[in-house]
C-alpha cells in the first residue's frame, strides 16, 4: 500500500533521513521505533508532504505521492495524528471532531461519519459538548485519534500517541490503536513505548541516525539482542 524507497530528507543544510526504505501493506500495523532524534517524526512528516523528500520515491497504491501538498495526501486516504494532540482547546469535542472531516468526500457525510466514529470511541461521546481544553490528557488523545478517523482514512499514522500518558492510559491507547486496525484501517505507528508497540505490530523498522538499521516482524524485533539492549534495557 505504502512504499518508501531510498528517501532522503532534512531541514536546511542538515540531512536527517538517508536512504530510508519501508513498506506498509494493506491491513497491517507497522511500527517505526528509534531513539529521540533518530528521525521518526521527520519520516512521518515527509510522507505526509510536510517535509520535502529530497531524494527517493514514495508510492501509495502504486502512485507517486512524494512532495504532493499535505491536503492532497489526505485526499488520497493518509491521515496523521500529530504528536501532542493539537486540538482546538476552546472548541467543543464535537466541533473538533467535525473539523477532522474537512476532506471533500468526508464532508458531505460528516454526521453519519461522526456516528460511526463515536461507536468506536464510546467515551468520547460522553464528552461531545465539553471544551477540548478541559479534558484530561488521555481523553484529549482519544479525541485526537477520533478526529483523525473522521477523515475516513485508509492509512492512519500515529506519532507517539502514548506520550505523557499514565501506564493505565497507555494500555487503553494501545487498545484503541488495535480497534482502529480491526475496523479496517491500516496503521503506521511511531512510538517510544517499544515493548507494547512490538507486541501489537505485525512488522517494524528500527531507525537510527536517520537510517533503517533493522526490520522484521514484531516478534522478531522483540527477540533481537540489539533491540533488547538498546530499547528494552535487557
Ligand atoms: P523524537 O522522538 O524526539 O521526536 P524523532 O526520531 O521523531 O525524535 P525527529 O523529530 O524526526 O526525531 O528529528 C530528527 C532530527 O531532525 C533531530 O536532530 C532534530 O533536531 C532535527 N529537526 C527536527 N525538526 C526540525 C526542524 N523543524 N528544523 C531543523 N531541525 C529539525
XYZ file of N, CA and C and ligand atoms in Angstrom:
733
model
N 0.833 -1.214 0.000
C 0.000 0.000 0.000
C 0.866 1.262 0.000
N 1.780 1.341 0.995
C 2.709 2.477 1.064
C 4.125 1.946 0.886
N 4.892 2.625 0.037
C 6.236 2.151 -0.273
C 7.194 3.340 -0.301
N 8.139 3.375 0.626
C 9.193 4.396 0.585
C 10.456 3.724 0.085
N 11.121 4.370 -0.867
C 12.371 3.815 -1.386
C 13.465 4.866 -1.366
N 14.514 4.579 -0.592
C 15.712 5.434 -0.555
C 15.392 6.909 -0.364
N 14.504 7.170 0.599
C 14.074 8.558 0.819
C 15.108 9.301 1.667
N 15.483 10.466 1.214
C 16.324 11.365 1.997
C 15.559 12.660 2.219
N 15.743 13.238 3.410
C 15.044 14.480 3.727
C 15.770 15.158 4.878
N 15.535 16.463 5.017
C 16.181 17.183 6.112
C 15.651 18.586 6.234
N 16.378 19.376 7.004
C 15.969 20.762 7.244
C 17.162 21.649 6.911
N 16.998 22.581 6.003
C 18.111 23.450 5.633
C 19.307 22.623 5.192
N 20.433 22.875 5.835
C 21.647 22.154 5.404
C 21.756 20.779 6.049
N 20.939 20.536 7.085
C 21.120 19.254 7.771
C 20.268 18.157 7.147
N 20.931 17.056 6.834
C 20.214 15.912 6.284
C 19.839 15.008 7.458
N 18.546 14.720 7.608
C 18.092 13.918 8.746
C 17.849 12.470 8.316
N 17.188 12.270 7.186
C 16.918 10.904 6.699
C 17.839 10.601 5.528
N 18.399 9.400 5.557
C 19.256 8.956 4.455
C 18.808 7.581 3.988
N 18.355 7.517 2.755
C 18.083 6.212 2.135
C 17.068 5.377 2.906
N 16.024 6.002 3.390
C 15.027 5.250 4.161
C 14.076 4.515 3.217
N 13.981 3.198 3.386
C 13.049 2.388 2.608
C 12.149 1.645 3.574
N 10.874 1.719 3.378
C 9.967 0.907 4.198
C 8.649 0.689 3.478
N 7.971 -0.381 3.880
C 6.699 -0.762 3.262
C 5.627 -0.924 4.322
N 4.418 -0.534 3.973
C 3.262 -0.823 4.822
C 2.241 -1.508 3.925
N 1.867 -2.731 4.274
C 0.885 -3.463 3.473
C -0.529 -3.181 3.971
N -1.496 -3.301 3.080
C -2.893 -3.059 3.451
C -3.280 -3.958 4.634
N -3.890 -3.359 5.655
C -4.366 -4.122 6.803
C -3.317 -4.382 7.872
N -2.083 -3.946 7.633
C -1.023 -4.202 8.615
C -0.976 -3.122 9.695
N -0.353 -3.479 10.822
C 0.101 -2.474 11.785
C 1.620 -2.503 11.711
N 2.206 -1.402 11.260
C 3.657 -1.333 11.105
C 4.175 -0.236 12.021
N 5.306 -0.505 12.666
C 5.842 0.496 13.585
C 7.244 0.925 13.182
N 7.581 2.166 13.534
C 8.950 2.653 13.410
C 9.401 3.012 14.811
N 10.471 2.352 15.262
C 10.990 2.678 16.594
C 12.388 3.264 16.450
N 12.812 3.977 17.474
C 14.128 4.592 17.435
C 14.261 5.594 18.558
N 15.497 5.985 18.839
C 15.756 6.912 19.944
C 15.270 8.320 19.590
N 15.268 9.199 20.570
C 14.961 10.613 20.322
C 15.893 11.152 19.253
N 15.335 11.858 18.314
C 16.172 12.495 17.300
C 16.596 11.571 16.170
N 16.126 10.333 16.173
C 16.525 9.372 15.125
C 15.932 9.734 13.766
N 14.841 10.502 13.784
C 14.232 10.898 12.510
C 12.852 10.301 12.286
N 12.239 9.799 13.355
C 10.925 9.147 13.205
C 9.869 10.157 12.751
N 9.779 11.267 13.477
C 8.779 12.280 13.114
C 9.062 12.831 11.719
N 10.330 13.006 11.411
C 10.683 13.513 10.082
C 10.220 12.534 8.992
N 10.339 11.252 9.256
C 9.858 10.247 8.289
C 8.365 10.440 8.048
N 7.605 10.565 9.134
C 6.152 10.726 9.010
C 5.811 12.020 8.282
N 6.512 13.095 8.644
C 6.209 14.388 8.010
C 6.556 14.358 6.524
N 7.584 13.623 6.180
C 7.970 13.550 4.766
C 6.897 12.813 3.977
N 6.385 11.737 4.554
C 5.398 11.003 3.754
C 4.036 11.687 3.758
N 3.820 12.621 4.684
C 2.570 13.405 4.675
C 2.717 14.710 3.896
N 3.882 14.969 3.322
C 4.063 16.158 2.499
C 4.393 17.425 3.281
N 4.732 17.273 4.562
C 5.034 18.449 5.385
C 6.521 18.805 5.265
N 7.359 17.777 5.161
C 8.791 17.980 4.912
C 9.070 17.444 3.510
N 9.902 18.155 2.746
C 10.160 17.768 1.358
C 11.088 16.556 1.285
N 10.728 15.593 0.462
C 11.650 14.479 0.179
C 12.651 14.990 -0.841
N 13.953 14.911 -0.502
C 14.981 15.433 -1.418
C 15.393 14.393 -2.437
N 15.176 13.159 -2.063
C 15.602 12.077 -2.944
C 14.729 10.859 -2.657
N 14.706 9.919 -3.586
C 13.966 8.683 -3.379
C 12.527 8.811 -3.830
N 11.740 7.773 -3.577
C 10.349 7.799 -4.030
C 9.404 7.341 -2.924
N 8.182 7.869 -2.971
C 7.123 7.453 -2.043
C 5.907 7.121 -2.898
N 5.408 5.901 -2.737
C 4.225 5.488 -3.510
C 3.117 5.054 -2.563
N 1.896 5.417 -2.937
C 0.717 4.947 -2.203
C -0.213 4.336 -3.234
N -0.593 3.092 -3.036
C -1.389 2.367 -4.030
C -0.755 2.426 -5.423
N 0.565 2.347 -5.470
C 1.262 2.313 -6.753
C 1.420 3.657 -7.431
N 0.960 4.728 -6.794
C 1.095 6.053 -7.411
C 2.057 6.916 -6.611
N 2.884 7.707 -7.312
C 3.839 8.554 -6.585
C 3.126 9.658 -5.803
N 3.506 9.828 -4.547
C 2.894 10.895 -3.735
C 3.941 11.825 -3.133
N 5.233 11.561 -3.386
C 6.280 12.376 -2.758
C 6.075 13.835 -3.142
N 6.114 14.677 -2.107
C 6.045 16.125 -2.290
C 4.723 16.652 -2.852
N 3.666 15.851 -2.793
C 2.331 16.419 -3.033
C 2.002 17.320 -1.837
N 1.058 18.242 -2.020
C 0.649 19.097 -0.897
C -0.012 18.225 0.175
N 0.164 18.594 1.452
C -0.428 17.774 2.531
C -1.915 17.469 2.315
N -2.704 18.451 1.861
C -4.148 18.182 1.713
C -4.403 17.171 0.597
N -3.525 17.158 -0.401
C -3.684 16.192 -1.494
C -3.380 14.783 -0.990
N -2.459 14.697 -0.045
C -2.117 13.387 0.523
C -3.259 12.897 1.415
N -3.862 13.815 2.180
C -5.042 13.445 2.983
C -6.158 12.957 2.048
N -6.303 13.642 0.929
C -7.366 13.266 -0.016
C -7.153 11.846 -0.563
N -5.900 11.409 -0.622
C -5.628 10.030 -1.076
C -5.976 8.991 -0.008
N -6.140 9.455 1.240
C -6.511 8.500 2.291
C -5.479 8.314 3.383
N -4.519 9.246 3.471
C -3.491 9.147 4.514
C -3.695 10.282 5.516
N -3.910 9.930 6.777
C -4.107 10.958 7.816
C -3.134 10.714 8.950
N -2.545 11.787 9.463
C -1.615 11.659 10.584
C -2.217 12.258 11.853
N -2.073 11.528 12.961
C -2.423 12.085 14.275
C -1.123 12.665 14.821
N -1.024 13.977 14.905
C 0.276 14.547 15.267
C 0.634 14.316 16.718
N 1.937 14.386 16.990
C 2.408 14.313 18.374
C 1.850 15.524 19.123
N 1.415 15.321 20.361
C 0.946 16.455 21.164
C -0.492 16.845 20.901
N -1.223 15.968 20.223
C -2.698 16.088 20.065
C -3.167 17.247 19.202
N -2.743 18.483 19.547
C -3.091 19.642 18.722
C -4.587 19.794 18.439
N -5.365 19.708 19.512
C -6.802 20.002 19.394
C -6.994 21.519 19.486
N -8.188 21.978 19.129
C -8.528 23.388 19.348
C -9.160 23.477 20.738
N -8.422 24.018 21.737
C -8.865 23.894 23.125
C -10.172 24.604 23.448
N -10.475 25.686 22.713
C -11.694 26.448 23.044
C -12.917 25.967 22.283
N -12.715 25.033 21.373
C -13.872 24.442 20.681
C -14.308 23.192 21.433
N -15.561 22.819 21.241
C -16.033 21.595 21.901
C -15.421 20.378 21.221
N -15.574 19.255 21.900
C -15.101 17.992 21.342
C -15.794 17.736 20.002
N -17.108 17.977 19.966
C -17.854 17.739 18.725
C -17.322 18.623 17.590
N -17.074 19.901 17.900
C -16.546 20.806 16.861
C -15.170 20.348 16.379
N -14.347 19.892 17.328
C -13.039 19.372 16.943
C -13.189 18.175 16.010
N -14.111 17.298 16.341
C -14.297 16.090 15.522
C -14.771 16.458 14.118
N -15.737 17.372 14.045
C -16.281 17.733 12.730
C -15.205 18.383 11.853
N -14.250 19.064 12.501
C -13.165 19.667 11.711
C -12.270 18.620 11.095
N -12.272 17.420 11.656
C -11.473 16.337 11.090
C -12.002 15.871 9.752
N -13.248 16.217 9.448
C -13.870 15.757 8.206
C -13.785 16.831 7.124
N -12.607 17.498 7.043
C -12.510 18.592 6.070
C -12.315 18.075 4.652
N -11.863 16.819 4.552
C -11.672 16.237 3.227
C -12.997 16.269 2.475
N -12.956 16.630 1.213
C -14.184 16.871 0.469
C -15.162 15.691 0.551
N -14.650 14.494 0.307
C -15.535 13.325 0.281
C -16.101 13.025 1.666
N -15.335 13.369 2.724
C -15.798 13.081 4.085
C -16.802 14.131 4.556
N -16.696 15.341 4.011
C -17.500 16.460 4.484
C -19.001 16.222 4.307
N -19.346 15.694 3.133
C -20.756 15.503 2.808
C -21.439 14.581 3.809
N -20.681 13.597 4.293
C -21.311 12.619 5.195
C -20.790 12.741 6.618
N -20.462 13.973 7.025
C -19.743 14.033 8.288
C -20.590 13.674 9.503
N -21.905 13.894 9.428
C -22.757 13.499 10.571
C -22.801 11.975 10.714
N -22.992 11.297 9.588
C -23.005 9.825 9.620
C -21.644 9.309 10.077
N -20.615 9.963 9.560
C -19.256 9.555 9.909
C -19.041 9.712 11.420
N -19.554 10.828 11.964
C -19.407 11.079 13.400
C -20.024 9.928 14.200
N -21.193 9.469 13.774
C -21.843 8.351 14.472
C -20.960 7.103 14.437
N -20.407 6.806 13.265
C -19.539 5.626 13.133
C -18.326 5.735 14.050
N -17.720 6.927 14.037
C -16.504 7.115 14.828
C -16.829 7.004 16.320
N -17.982 7.554 16.721
C -18.339 7.507 18.146
C -18.639 6.088 18.608
N -19.051 5.242 17.697
C -19.250 3.832 18.064
C -17.914 3.209 18.447
N -16.872 3.661 17.775
C -15.528 3.141 18.053
C -14.947 3.765 19.323
N -15.404 4.962 19.668
C -14.881 5.693 20.829
C -16.030 6.102 21.751
N -16.653 5.140 22.452
C -17.837 5.467 23.254
C -17.578 6.523 24.331
N -16.387 6.544 24.885
C -16.076 7.532 25.930
C -16.111 8.954 25.376
N -15.734 9.087 24.121
C -15.694 10.421 23.510
C -17.109 10.982 23.380
N -18.068 10.076 23.162
C -19.461 10.520 23.025
C -19.930 11.268 24.277
N -19.497 10.770 25.445
C -19.916 11.400 26.707
C -19.366 12.817 26.852
N -18.353 13.157 26.054
C -17.660 14.446 26.201
C -17.965 15.424 25.071
N -18.908 15.089 24.211
C -19.095 15.867 22.981
C -19.254 17.372 23.194
N -19.995 17.744 24.260
C -20.324 19.158 24.450
C -19.254 19.913 25.237
N -18.263 19.170 25.724
C -17.252 19.795 26.582
C -16.150 20.452 25.742
N -15.560 21.526 26.277
C -14.437 22.131 25.565
C -13.255 21.160 25.579
N -12.594 21.040 24.425
C -11.495 20.070 24.319
C -10.396 20.357 25.345
N -10.148 21.651 25.586
C -9.076 22.025 26.508
C -9.335 21.616 27.951
N -10.590 21.280 28.274
C -10.901 20.908 29.655
C -10.771 19.402 29.890
N -10.444 18.638 28.864
C -10.325 17.187 29.031
C -8.962 16.820 29.612
N -8.878 15.611 30.183
C -7.588 15.106 30.647
C -6.726 14.765 29.432
N -5.439 14.578 29.681
C -4.516 14.270 28.583
C -4.928 13.020 27.820
N -5.345 11.991 28.572
C -5.743 10.740 27.926
C -6.988 10.931 27.072
N -7.942 11.688 27.594
C -9.172 11.949 26.830
C -8.855 12.750 25.569
N -7.962 13.706 25.705
C -7.591 14.512 24.534
C -6.947 13.644 23.457
N -6.150 12.681 23.911
C -5.511 11.801 22.927
C -6.570 10.998 22.165
N -7.594 10.510 22.908
C -8.673 9.751 22.251
C -9.407 10.642 21.233
N -9.641 11.900 21.615
C -10.333 12.815 20.692
C -9.460 13.061 19.456
N -8.151 13.197 19.670
C -7.249 13.421 18.526
C -7.309 12.237 17.561
N -7.369 11.028 18.121
C -7.440 9.832 17.258
C -8.808 9.781 16.560
N -9.855 10.075 17.326
C -11.209 10.073 16.734
C -11.296 11.119 15.623
N -10.678 12.274 15.833
C -10.691 13.311 14.799
C -9.984 12.820 13.540
N -8.876 12.109 13.728
C -8.177 11.543 12.569
C -9.065 10.570 11.812
N -9.858 9.798 12.544
C -10.753 8.818 11.907
C -11.886 9.501 11.141
N -12.192 10.744 11.500
C -13.278 11.476 10.819
C -12.978 11.718 9.341
N -11.701 11.705 8.965
C -11.376 11.931 7.549
C -11.494 10.641 6.745
N -12.021 9.588 7.374
C -12.189 8.286 6.712
C -10.882 7.832 6.048
N -9.805 7.753 6.851
C -8.511 7.402 6.263
C -8.440 5.920 5.900
N -7.557 5.601 4.954
C -7.232 4.181 4.720
C -5.955 3.841 5.464
N -5.092 4.840 5.612
C -3.862 4.657 6.396
C -3.847 5.730 7.482
N -3.804 5.286 8.740
C -3.762 6.241 9.852
C -2.370 6.166 10.476
N -1.756 7.335 10.630
C -0.386 7.411 11.113
C -0.396 8.040 12.493
N 0.211 7.360 13.449
C 0.245 7.862 14.825
C 1.662 8.274 15.175
N 1.839 9.511 15.672
C 3.152 9.945 16.142
C 3.134 9.992 17.665
N 3.730 8.985 18.275
C 3.859 8.894 19.726
C 2.562 9.121 20.494
N 1.550 8.309 20.227
C 0.263 8.536 20.905
C 0.303 8.306 22.411
N 1.282 7.561 22.914
C 1.277 7.291 24.362
C 2.069 8.329 25.143
N 2.634 9.312 24.438
C 3.480 10.309 25.101
C 2.727 11.028 26.219
N 3.299 11.007 27.408
C 2.730 11.748 28.530
C 1.546 11.076 29.211
N 1.206 9.842 28.794
C 0.060 9.172 29.426
C 0.535 8.244 30.554
N -0.334 8.079 31.555
C -0.010 7.168 32.660
C -0.076 5.729 32.150
N 0.573 4.778 32.858
C 0.609 3.382 32.369
C -0.773 2.812 32.031
N -1.775 3.101 32.836
C -3.114 2.566 32.564
C -3.660 3.137 31.254
N -3.449 4.445 31.068
C -3.936 5.082 29.838
C -3.157 4.624 28.621
N -1.876 4.286 28.838
C -1.075 3.766 27.726
C -1.720 2.471 27.219
N -2.124 1.610 28.155
C -2.799 0.350 27.777
C -4.059 0.642 26.957
N -4.838 1.610 27.449
C -6.096 1.945 26.747
C -5.820 2.481 25.355
N -4.755 3.281 25.269
C -4.419 3.872 23.981
C -4.027 2.782 22.972
N -3.229 1.819 23.422
C -2.856 0.723 22.513
C -4.082 -0.091 22.114
N -5.018 -0.201 23.036
C -6.256 -0.892 22.731
C -7.030 -0.164 21.622
N -7.008 1.156 21.696
C -7.688 1.952 20.664
C -7.008 1.753 19.306
N -5.682 1.736 19.301
C -4.961 1.518 18.033
C -5.370 0.159 17.458
N -5.477 -0.832 18.327
C -5.881 -2.175 17.881
C -7.293 -2.130 17.275
N -8.186 -1.400 17.934
C -9.570 -1.321 17.427
C -9.642 -0.589 16.085
N -8.843 0.455 15.964
C -8.777 1.187 14.692
C -8.356 0.211 13.586
N -7.343 -0.590 13.877
C -6.850 -1.547 12.869
C -7.932 -2.577 12.556
N -8.622 -3.041 13.602
C -9.686 -4.043 13.383
C -10.830 -3.479 12.552
N -10.999 -2.158 12.607
C -12.079 -1.559 11.822
C -11.707 -1.458 10.342
N -10.508 -1.932 9.997
C -10.138 -1.998 8.583
C -9.178 -0.915 8.130
N -8.664 -0.128 9.087
C -7.734 0.945 8.725
C -6.307 0.435 8.940
N -5.454 0.675 7.960
C -4.038 0.304 8.073
C -3.347 1.304 8.996
N -2.383 0.816 9.796
C -1.786 1.666 10.830
C -0.260 1.731 10.678
N 0.259 2.957 10.731
C 1.703 3.172 10.853
C 1.916 3.926 12.159
N 2.738 3.335 13.031
C 2.811 3.812 14.412
C 4.252 4.120 14.804
N 4.487 5.345 15.236
C 5.780 5.707 15.808
C 5.611 5.779 17.310
N 6.476 5.079 18.041
C 6.302 5.028 19.494
C 7.626 4.896 20.230
N 7.666 5.466 21.414
C 8.816 5.281 22.308
C 8.587 4.059 23.188
N 7.321 3.681 23.304
C 6.962 2.567 24.165
C 7.169 1.265 23.391
N 8.460 0.870 23.308
C 8.870 -0.143 22.346
C 8.246 -1.513 22.640
N 8.162 -1.880 23.891
C 7.645 -3.207 24.230
C 6.193 -3.374 23.774
N 5.333 -2.457 24.220
C 3.919 -2.515 23.822
C 3.762 -2.488 22.306
N 4.546 -1.634 21.689
C 4.401 -1.426 20.256
C 4.765 -2.669 19.473
N 5.884 -3.302 19.856
C 6.292 -4.506 19.114
C 5.333 -5.663 19.368
N 4.713 -5.680 20.536
C 3.702 -6.717 20.823
C 2.514 -6.565 19.880
N 2.177 -5.315 19.599
C 0.984 -5.028 18.807
C 1.253 -5.125 17.298
N 2.467 -4.748 16.888
C 2.735 -4.554 15.452
C 2.936 -5.876 14.712
N 2.489 -5.891 13.456
C 2.807 -7.024 12.581
C 4.286 -6.979 12.217
N 4.739 -5.780 11.854
C 6.141 -5.615 11.465
C 6.664 -4.290 11.972
N 8.003 -4.188 12.030
C 8.586 -2.936 12.489
C 9.924 -2.647 11.851
N 10.305 -1.370 11.964
C 11.600 -0.899 11.463
C 12.293 -0.149 12.595
N 13.605 -0.375 12.708
C 14.386 0.381 13.678
C 15.120 1.480 12.916
N 14.912 2.715 13.365
C 15.537 3.864 12.711
C 16.608 4.414 13.637
N 17.837 4.506 13.134
C 18.937 5.044 13.945
C 19.702 6.050 13.099
N 19.873 7.246 13.627
C 20.560 8.312 12.869
C 20.042 8.476 11.454
N 18.733 8.410 11.309
C 18.126 8.676 10.009
C 18.218 7.538 9.007
N 18.613 6.349 9.475
C 18.758 5.208 8.570
C 18.074 3.986 9.177
N 17.443 3.171 8.338
C 16.843 1.932 8.841
C 17.959 0.921 9.074
N 18.104 0.473 10.327
C 19.199 -0.456 10.641
C 18.712 -1.883 10.827
N 17.414 -2.061 11.028
C 16.900 -3.398 11.311
C 15.412 -3.404 10.988
N 14.916 -4.540 10.499
C 13.465 -4.652 10.309
C 13.068 -6.105 10.491
N 11.801 -6.329 10.770
C 11.333 -7.693 10.959
C 9.927 -7.686 11.504
N 9.422 -8.877 11.833
C 8.106 -8.924 12.462
C 8.230 -8.373 13.879
N 7.115 -8.010 14.477
C 7.142 -7.523 15.855
C 7.837 -8.528 16.766
N 7.510 -9.809 16.597
C 8.093 -10.853 17.450
C 9.603 -10.962 17.229
N 10.027 -10.892 15.970
C 11.473 -10.972 15.674
C 12.225 -9.823 16.325
N 11.651 -8.625 16.241
C 12.351 -7.472 16.814
C 12.373 -7.555 18.338
N 11.293 -8.077 18.918
C 11.267 -8.241 20.383
C 12.357 -9.202 20.838
N 12.696 -10.159 19.973
C 13.711 -11.165 20.285
C 15.121 -10.711 19.940
N 15.232 -9.635 19.172
C 16.545 -9.227 18.685
C 17.417 -8.728 19.835
N 18.641 -9.257 19.961
C 19.521 -8.805 21.045
C 19.772 -7.293 20.980
N 19.885 -6.770 19.764
C 20.139 -5.322 19.650
C 18.953 -4.514 20.176
N 17.749 -4.919 19.770
C 16.557 -4.197 20.235
C 16.439 -4.324 21.747
N 16.700 -5.516 22.245
C 16.572 -5.728 23.697
C 17.551 -4.838 24.458
N 18.776 -4.784 23.972
C 19.797 -3.999 24.657
C 19.513 -2.499 24.523
N 19.244 -2.062 23.293
C 19.161 -0.615 23.057
C 17.812 -0.014 23.462
N 16.729 -0.805 23.367
C 15.406 -0.189 23.562
C 14.584 -0.801 24.695
N 14.990 -1.972 25.154
C 14.184 -2.588 26.218
C 14.976 -2.716 27.518
N 16.240 -2.333 27.480
C 17.045 -2.289 28.696
C 17.403 -3.650 29.272
N 17.421 -4.704 28.424
C 17.903 -6.009 28.921
C 18.299 -6.919 27.776
P 11.626 12.480 18.921
O 11.221 11.182 19.461
O 12.494 13.261 19.843
O 10.502 13.289 18.315
P 12.376 11.723 16.256
O 13.025 10.414 15.978
O 10.959 11.875 15.903
O 12.641 12.122 17.742
P 12.815 13.979 14.577
O 11.846 14.847 15.260
O 12.477 13.441 13.251
O 13.261 12.798 15.504
O 14.181 14.782 14.482
C 15.343 14.309 13.802
C 16.400 15.397 13.754
O 15.918 16.494 12.983
C 16.767 15.956 15.104
O 18.172 16.143 15.139
C 16.049 17.285 15.164
O 16.761 18.207 15.930
C 16.020 17.701 13.718
N 14.819 18.529 13.420
C 13.536 18.175 13.633
N 12.683 19.143 13.241
C 13.460 20.149 12.772
C 13.184 21.437 12.219
N 11.921 21.881 12.064
N 14.242 22.196 11.854
C 15.515 21.750 11.994
N 15.841 20.553 12.507
C 14.845 19.748 12.891
